[in-house]
Amino acid sequence: DCIQLGSVWNSRGMIEYELSHFADALTAYQESRDIIEAHLSSGNVPSSWKIELAKLDLNTGKIYLKFDFTKADPFFGRAYTVFQQEEGNDSLLTQNALGHCAMLLERAGQLEEAEKIFLDIYNRTKQETDDRELLFLHAGAAHHLGSNYSDYAPVKAMPFLTEARDVFWNLLSPTHPDTLDVLNTICSLRLSTEEDYPQLLTDFHHLLELFIKTYGPDDPNTGTIYNNIGLCHYYMEEYDKAIENYREALRIDAVTYGEDHESTAYIYNNIGAVYSEMNLWKKAIAEHKHALKIFEEAYPNHLNLDLALTHADLAGAYLPEGDFEKVKEHLNEAFSIYGRMLPENAYQLIYPYTILANWMAAEEEYDTAEHIYAHVIWLMLENGYAEDSEAVQQFQRRIEEIRGDHGIGG
């Protein structure tokens, strides 16, 4: 039966996808499609065949979402339309396809639209049930919501992530790839909300062992752990170790995606941040510019938060070099992107506003600098920082220094 044979090739493609063998997965999916379409007549196509082809579209779109998201849209769109027509709007297949459309919206920078879809799926599937597929769909929506909130509203993120973790942990296993992905997202969130970096480093090394066993040492999923280990060392001011782990993550991603993929751009930017902390501004600028070039090619509409961060990092690196025109140029780009993607109290705005305040202070625009430092404090309080925390107090001290040294404000 051609449907069964086509399903076999589809299953093979899914296995290759899980192994990050994306070219082989695409070949298998195309073989499955060729087998099915060769047996289609020009008349009425049975519903089962339409659904099988829609599943192929969905799986093919998932691959393109990994390494060239601009090609994923027609595949997800066709899959969603077919599932909706053949199965109805409330079917798991339809909602799963809709979820993948939301993932594409995320990648395209349309975060509010993606959030609405994920929240709708999350609420539709939030019920007492033993239906594993429904629970997986619910947990997947929770994971995406938590991951998105980690970017700009960390306080909201953890409840969604722990809910997703518990579903995958209990229904699959603690070492299943879906569980591991959520655990990695949780640890990544903790990097921005906690300061116990030695414990986080221990947790990431434990995850690294699990990821290597599950995915292998050269899989990009494993590379994300090396990147996060690098972040831990960065926060611990162990810069040589940070760069060592970033370089390993870069090597791994280059094996699968090539040297100029957006995933490598993120790592190049992290390396630039390390050089900035080492006061190696020219090295930092070179790494950031490399990242910027890749991001701008990957996102022609510039709607990407990592691209915005890269602009902010470049502004921060040009500031001590005294190149205020470049500072202005890159801050304008960063704020333009953030303004189109984030609410005005988003966590990510703390960093560029800090650079802006430092720039105004360097230009001896002390009144403006004071007001911007006060805005940074407001952003921090909006995002869960305690008023007496050291992070907040350092900006309060800057305001007091400006007032004391330059007679501003009061």
C-alpha positions as semicolon CSV with decimal commas, in nm:
position;residue;x (nm);y (nm);z (nm)
1;D;0,000;0,000;0,000
2;C;0,149;0,331;-0,110
3;I;0,022;0,513;0,199
4;Q;0,205;0,265;0,423
5;L;0,523;0,290;0,219
6;G;0,500;0,667;0,218
7;S;0,452;0,660;0,596
8;V;0,768;0,452;0,632
9;W;0,970;0,718;0,449
10;N;0,800;0,987;0,656
11;S;0,902;0,804;0,974
12;R;1,257;0,775;0,847
13;G;1,261;1,149;0,784
14;M;1,143;1,212;1,140
15;I;1,430;1,001;1,275
16;E;1,683;1,188;1,061
17;Y;1,533;1,515;1,186
18;E;1,576;1,414;1,549
19;L;1,941;1,335;1,470
20;S;1,979;1,683;1,312
21;H;2,049;1,520;0,973
22;F;1,833;1,778;0,801
23;A;1,937;1,713;0,441
24;D;1,870;1,340;0,483
25;A;1,535;1,418;0,646
26;L;1,432;1,636;0,351
27;T;1,530;1,357;0,111
28;A;1,317;1,106;0,303
29;Y;1,018;1,339;0,314
30;Q;1,046;1,402;-0,059
31;E;1,061;1,026;-0,124
32;S;0,745;0,983;0,082
33;R;0,572;1,262;-0,110
34;D;0,679;1,117;-0,448
35;I;0,539;0,775;-0,359
36;I;0,202;0,913;-0,250
37;E;0,163;1,162;-0,533
38;A;0,254;0,898;-0,794
39;H;-0,058;0,708;-0,692
40;L;-0,293;1,005;-0,680
41;S;-0,557;1,023;-0,948
42;S;-0,678;1,349;-1,096
43;G;-1,018;1,293;-0,934
44;N;-1,116;1,307;-0,570
45;V;-0,826;1,257;-0,330
46;P;-0,913;1,047;-0,022
47;S;-0,903;1,238;0,305
48;S;-0,640;1,000;0,447
49;W;-0,404;1,088;0,161
50;K;-0,462;1,461;0,208
51;I;-0,378;1,425;0,577
52;E;-0,065;1,223;0,503
53;L;0,058;1,491;0,262
54;A;-0,023;1,760;0,517
55;K;0,188;1,576;0,776
56;L;0,473;1,580;0,525
57;D;0,425;1,953;0,479
58;L;0,437;2,004;0,855
59;N;0,753;1,796;0,893
60;T;0,921;1,970;0,600
61;G;0,836;2,310;0,746
62;K;0,993;2,206;1,077
63;I;1,324;2,144;0,900
64;Y;1,322;2,481;0,728
65;L;1,235;2,640;1,061
66;K;1,571;2,511;1,184
67;F;1,802;2,647;0,916
68;D;1,607;2,871;0,675
69;F;1,282;2,980;0,836
70;T;1,182;3,198;0,539
71;K;1,102;2,881;0,343
72;A;0,877;2,727;0,611
73;D;0,567;2,942;0,563
74;P;0,401;2,765;0,264
75;F;0,448;2,423;0,423
76;F;0,294;2,522;0,757
77;G;0,017;2,714;0,583
78;R;-0,084;2,418;0,364
79;A;-0,072;2,176;0,656
80;Y;-0,289;2,399;0,875
81;T;-0,545;2,451;0,597
82;V;-0,576;2,078;0,519
83;F;-0,602;1,973;0,884
84;Q;-0,863;2,239;0,948
85;Q;-1,069;2,128;0,646
86;E;-1,038;1,753;0,707
87;E;-1,025;1,732;1,087
88;G;-1,185;2,052;1,213
89;N;-1,046;2,346;1,405
90;D;-1,031;2,172;1,742
91;S;-0,841;1,861;1,632
92;L;-0,494;1,799;1,772
93;L;-0,347;1,796;1,421
94;T;-0,494;2,138;1,346
95;Q;-0,384;2,289;1,675
96;N;-0,035;2,140;1,636
97;A;-0,003;2,293;1,290
98;L;-0,128;2,624;1,427
99;G;0,141;2,604;1,694
100;H;0,406;2,567;1,425
101;C;0,263;2,871;1,247
102;A;0,315;3,055;1,576
103;M;0,676;2,935;1,590
104;L;0,727;3,087;1,248
105;L;0,578;3,413;1,369
106;E;0,828;3,407;1,657
107;R;1,117;3,370;1,418
108;A;0,981;3,653;1,205
109;G;0,972;3,882;1,510
110;Q;0,594;3,893;1,545
111;L;0,600;3,808;1,914
112;E;0,258;3,943;2,013
113;E;0,083;3,743;1,741
114;A;0,274;3,430;1,837
115;E;0,193;3,480;2,204
116;K;-0,180;3,506;2,128
117;I;-0,177;3,176;1,939
118;F;0,022;2,992;2,205
119;L;-0,203;3,128;2,480
120;D;-0,508;3,014;2,286
121;I;-0,364;2,663;2,244
122;Y;-0,256;2,660;2,608
123;N;-0,602;2,756;2,733
124;R;-0,783;2,520;2,492
125;T;-0,579;2,227;2,620
126;K;-0,574;2,318;2,990
127;Q;-0,796;2,047;3,130
128;E;-0,790;1,736;3,342
129;T;-0,721;1,459;3,093
130;D;-0,532;1,137;3,037
131;D;-0,494;1,209;2,665
132;R;-0,118;1,208;2,618
133;E;-0,125;1,391;2,286
134;L;-0,338;1,668;2,433
135;L;-0,104;1,697;2,730
136;F;0,199;1,713;2,499
137;L;0,035;1,990;2,296
138;H;-0,042;2,180;2,616
139;A;0,314;2,135;2,745
140;G;0,458;2,248;2,413
141;A;0,255;2,568;2,422
142;A;0,362;2,624;2,785
143;H;0,728;2,576;2,687
144;H;0,705;2,830;2,407
145;L;0,526;3,082;2,628
146;G;0,787;3,038;2,899
147;S;1,070;3,067;2,650
148;N;0,925;3,385;2,499
149;Y;0,861;3,543;2,838
150;S;1,220;3,457;2,935
151;D;1,328;3,707;2,671
152;Y;1,131;4,008;2,789
153;A;0,930;3,924;3,104
154;P;1,130;3,671;3,310
155;V;0,897;3,691;3,610
156;K;0,613;3,542;3,403
157;A;0,822;3,266;3,249
158;M;0,899;3,012;3,520
159;P;0,543;2,885;3,595
160;F;0,494;2,794;3,228
161;L;0,834;2,625;3,208
162;T;0,788;2,418;3,522
163;E;0,445;2,307;3,399
164;A;0,596;2,195;3,068
165;R;0,883;2,021;3,248
166;D;0,648;1,826;3,474
167;V;0,436;1,700;3,182
168;F;0,733;1,581;2,976
169;W;0,914;1,446;3,284
170;N;0,616;1,239;3,399
171;L;0,481;1,119;3,063
172;L;0,810;1,068;2,881
173;S;1,122;1,055;3,099
174;P;1,369;1,289;3,271
175;T;1,614;1,228;2,985
176;H;1,373;1,252;2,690
177;P;1,478;1,524;2,441
178;D;1,160;1,726;2,507
179;T;1,229;1,720;2,882
180;L;1,593;1,813;2,832
181;D;1,500;2,106;2,609
182;V;1,273;2,247;2,881
183;L;1,538;2,191;3,148
184;N;1,786;2,383;2,934
185;T;1,537;2,670;2,894
186;I;1,483;2,676;3,272
187;C;1,858;2,690;3,339
188;S;1,894;2,962;3,075
189;L;1,622;3,164;3,249
190;R;1,799;3,119;3,582
191;L;2,107;3,279;3,428
192;S;1,912;3,606;3,403
193;T;1,728;3,582;3,735
194;E;1,975;3,421;3,976
195;E;2,335;3,485;4,073
196;D;2,442;3,145;4,206
197;Y;2,658;3,084;3,901
198;P;2,867;2,800;4,049
199;Q;2,546;2,600;4,108
200;L;2,419;2,687;3,762
201;L;2,751;2,576;3,616
202;T;2,715;2,242;3,793
203;D;2,361;2,207;3,659
204;F;2,470;2,286;3,304
205;H;2,754;2,033;3,320
206;H;2,502;1,772;3,430
207;L;2,281;1,870;3,137
208;L;2,581;1,849;2,906
209;E;2,635;1,485;3,001
210;L;2,268;1,410;2,932
211;F;2,266;1,599;2,602
212;I;2,578;1,417;2,479
213;K;2,418;1,082;2,565
214;T;2,090;1,179;2,399
215;Y;2,203;1,378;2,095
216;G;2,575;1,308;2,058
217;P;2,877;1,537;2,102
218;D;2,843;1,721;1,768
219;D;2,469;1,792;1,767
220;P;2,359;2,159;1,776
221;N;2,139;2,082;2,077
222;T;2,458;1,990;2,261
223;G;2,613;2,310;2,130
224;T;2,350;2,516;2,312
225;I;2,472;2,371;2,642
226;Y;2,832;2,467;2,567
227;N;2,706;2,818;2,490
228;N;2,524;2,836;2,823
229;I;2,830;2,703;3,007
230;G;3,019;2,984;2,840
231;L;2,761;3,231;2,970
232;C;2,811;3,099;3,324
233;H;3,187;3,151;3,300
234;Y;3,124;3,498;3,154
235;Y;2,912;3,597;3,455
236;M;3,176;3,447;3,685
237;E;3,438;3,665;3,509
238;E;3,626;3,355;3,392
239;Y;3,670;3,492;3,045
240;D;3,916;3,242;2,898
241;K;3,685;2,955;2,994
242;A;3,388;3,145;2,851
243;I;3,559;3,185;2,515
244;E;3,670;2,820;2,519
245;N;3,311;2,700;2,557
246;Y;3,176;2,952;2,306
247;R;3,430;2,830;2,051
248;E;3,320;2,471;2,107
249;A;2,955;2,572;2,058
250;L;3,060;2,756;1,742
251;R;3,242;2,451;1,610
252;I;2,942;2,228;1,670
253;D;2,691;2,462;1,509
254;A;2,915;2,513;1,206
255;V;2,915;2,137;1,145
256;T;2,536;2,132;1,097
257;Y;2,447;2,483;0,986
258;G;2,764;2,629;0,837
259;E;2,980;2,911;0,971
260;D;2,744;3,197;0,887
261;H;2,411;3,070;1,019
262;E;2,208;3,281;1,263
263;S;2,284;3,036;1,546
264;T;2,658;3,103;1,501
265;A;2,587;3,477;1,495
266;Y;2,450;3,454;1,848
267;I;2,773;3,290;1,962
268;Y;2,996;3,541;1,781
269;N;2,810;3,815;1,964
270;N;2,867;3,640;2,297
271;I;3,240;3,620;2,222
272;G;3,237;3,992;2,148
273;A;3,076;4,056;2,487
274;V;3,364;3,869;2,656
275;Y;3,623;4,080;2,475
276;S;3,438;4,393;2,588
277;E;3,466;4,280;2,950
278;M;3,839;4,228;2,891
279;N;3,860;4,586;2,753
280;L;3,964;4,449;2,414
281;W;3,732;4,681;2,230
282;K;3,860;4,630;1,877
283;K;3,835;4,251;1,910
284;A;3,487;4,294;2,054
285;I;3,376;4,515;1,768
286;A;3,505;4,267;1,510
287;E;3,305;3,980;1,664
288;H;2,990;4,192;1,699
289;K;3,016;4,313;1,339
290;H;3,051;3,955;1,219
291;A;2,735;3,866;1,412
292;L;2,556;4,175;1,281
293;K;2,626;4,085;0,918
294;I;2,482;3,735;0,964
295;F;2,174;3,854;1,153
296;E;2,093;4,123;0,898
297;E;2,110;3,871;0,615
298;A;1,891;3,626;0,808
299;Y;1,634;3,890;0,908
300;P;1,588;4,146;0,628
301;N;1,304;4,312;0,820
302;H;1,538;4,343;1,123
303;L;1,269;4,209;1,358
304;N;1,490;3,998;1,577
305;L;1,582;4,051;1,942
306;D;1,931;3,906;1,903
307;L;1,995;4,154;1,621
308;A;1,882;4,435;1,851
309;L;2,117;4,309;2,123
310;T;2,404;4,299;1,875
311;H;2,345;4,666;1,791
312;A;2,339;4,748;2,161
313;D;2,661;4,553;2,218
314;L;2,829;4,739;1,934
315;A;2,719;5,071;2,087
316;G;2,866;4,956;2,417
317;A;3,196;4,862;2,253
318;Y;3,226;5,187;2,057
319;L;3,157;5,398;2,369
320;P;3,496;5,351;2,541
321;E;3,660;5,398;2,202
322;G;3,508;5,747;2,200
323;D;3,327;5,693;1,869
324;F;3,001;5,856;1,972
325;E;2,862;5,864;1,618
326;K;2,879;5,483;1,607
327;V;2,725;5,468;1,954
328;K;2,436;5,679;1,834
329;E;2,395;5,480;1,513
330;H;2,376;5,142;1,682
331;L;2,162;5,255;1,975
332;N;1,912;5,403;1,731
333;E;1,897;5,069;1,550
334;A;1,858;4,877;1,875
335;F;1,578;5,099;2,007
336;S;1,402;5,087;1,670
337;I;1,388;4,707;1,682
338;Y;1,296;4,688;2,050
339;G;1,026;4,949;2,000
340;R;0,859;4,738;1,732
341;M;0,883;4,412;1,926
342;L;0,864;4,475;2,300
343;P;0,649;4,659;2,556
344;E;0,799;4,974;2,708
345;N;0,885;4,799;3,036
346;A;1,056;4,497;2,883
347;Y;1,352;4,348;3,065
348;Q;1,578;4,375;2,761
349;L;1,556;4,754;2,755
350;I;1,764;4,781;3,073
351;Y;2,089;4,724;2,885
352;P;2,053;4,973;2,597
353;Y;1,920;5,242;2,830
354;T;2,225;5,186;3,051
355;I;2,451;5,242;2,751
356;L;2,252;5,551;2,657
357;A;2,291;5,694;3,008
358;N;2,664;5,619;3,008
359;W;2,696;5,790;2,670
360;M;2,514;6,101;2,795
361;A;2,745;6,109;3,098
362;A;3,050;6,078;2,870
363;E;2,914;6,371;2,664
364;E;2,872;6,566;2,994
365;E;2,495;6,577;2,942
366;Y;2,450;6,508;3,311
367;D;2,085;6,610;3,349
368;T;1,985;6,375;3,067
369;A;2,208;6,101;3,207
370;E;2,041;6,130;3,549
371;H;1,694;6,096;3,401
372;I;1,794;5,791;3,197
373;Y;1,958;5,622;3,498
374;A;1,630;5,680;3,684
375;H;1,448;5,516;3,392
376;V;1,683;5,217;3,416
377;I;1,592;5,182;3,783
378;W;1,222;5,195;3,693
379;L;1,274;4,920;3,435
380;M;1,453;4,704;3,691
381;L;1,178;4,747;3,949
382;E;0,919;4,665;3,680
383;N;1,103;4,339;3,617
384;G;1,122;4,210;3,972
385;Y;1,444;4,360;4,107
386;A;1,427;4,454;4,475
387;E;1,478;4,823;4,545
388;D;1,758;4,746;4,791
389;S;1,934;4,500;4,557
390;E;2,294;4,575;4,461
391;A;2,196;4,588;4,093
392;V;1,950;4,871;4,159
393;Q;2,169;5,047;4,412
394;Q;2,459;5,079;4,168
395;F;2,243;5,298;3,945
396;Q;2,118;5,494;4,243
397;R;2,482;5,563;4,332
398;R;2,546;5,687;3,979
399;I;2,259;5,934;4,014
400;E;2,396;6,052;4,349
401;E;2,743;6,093;4,201
402;I;2,605;6,308;3,919
403;R;2,413;6,522;4,167
404;G;2,712;6,555;4,399
405;D;2,980;6,617;4,138
406;H;2,782;6,832;3,896
407;G;2,501;6,986;4,100
408;I;2,233;6,827;3,884
409;G;1,880;6,734;3,992
410;G;1,787;6,678;4,353
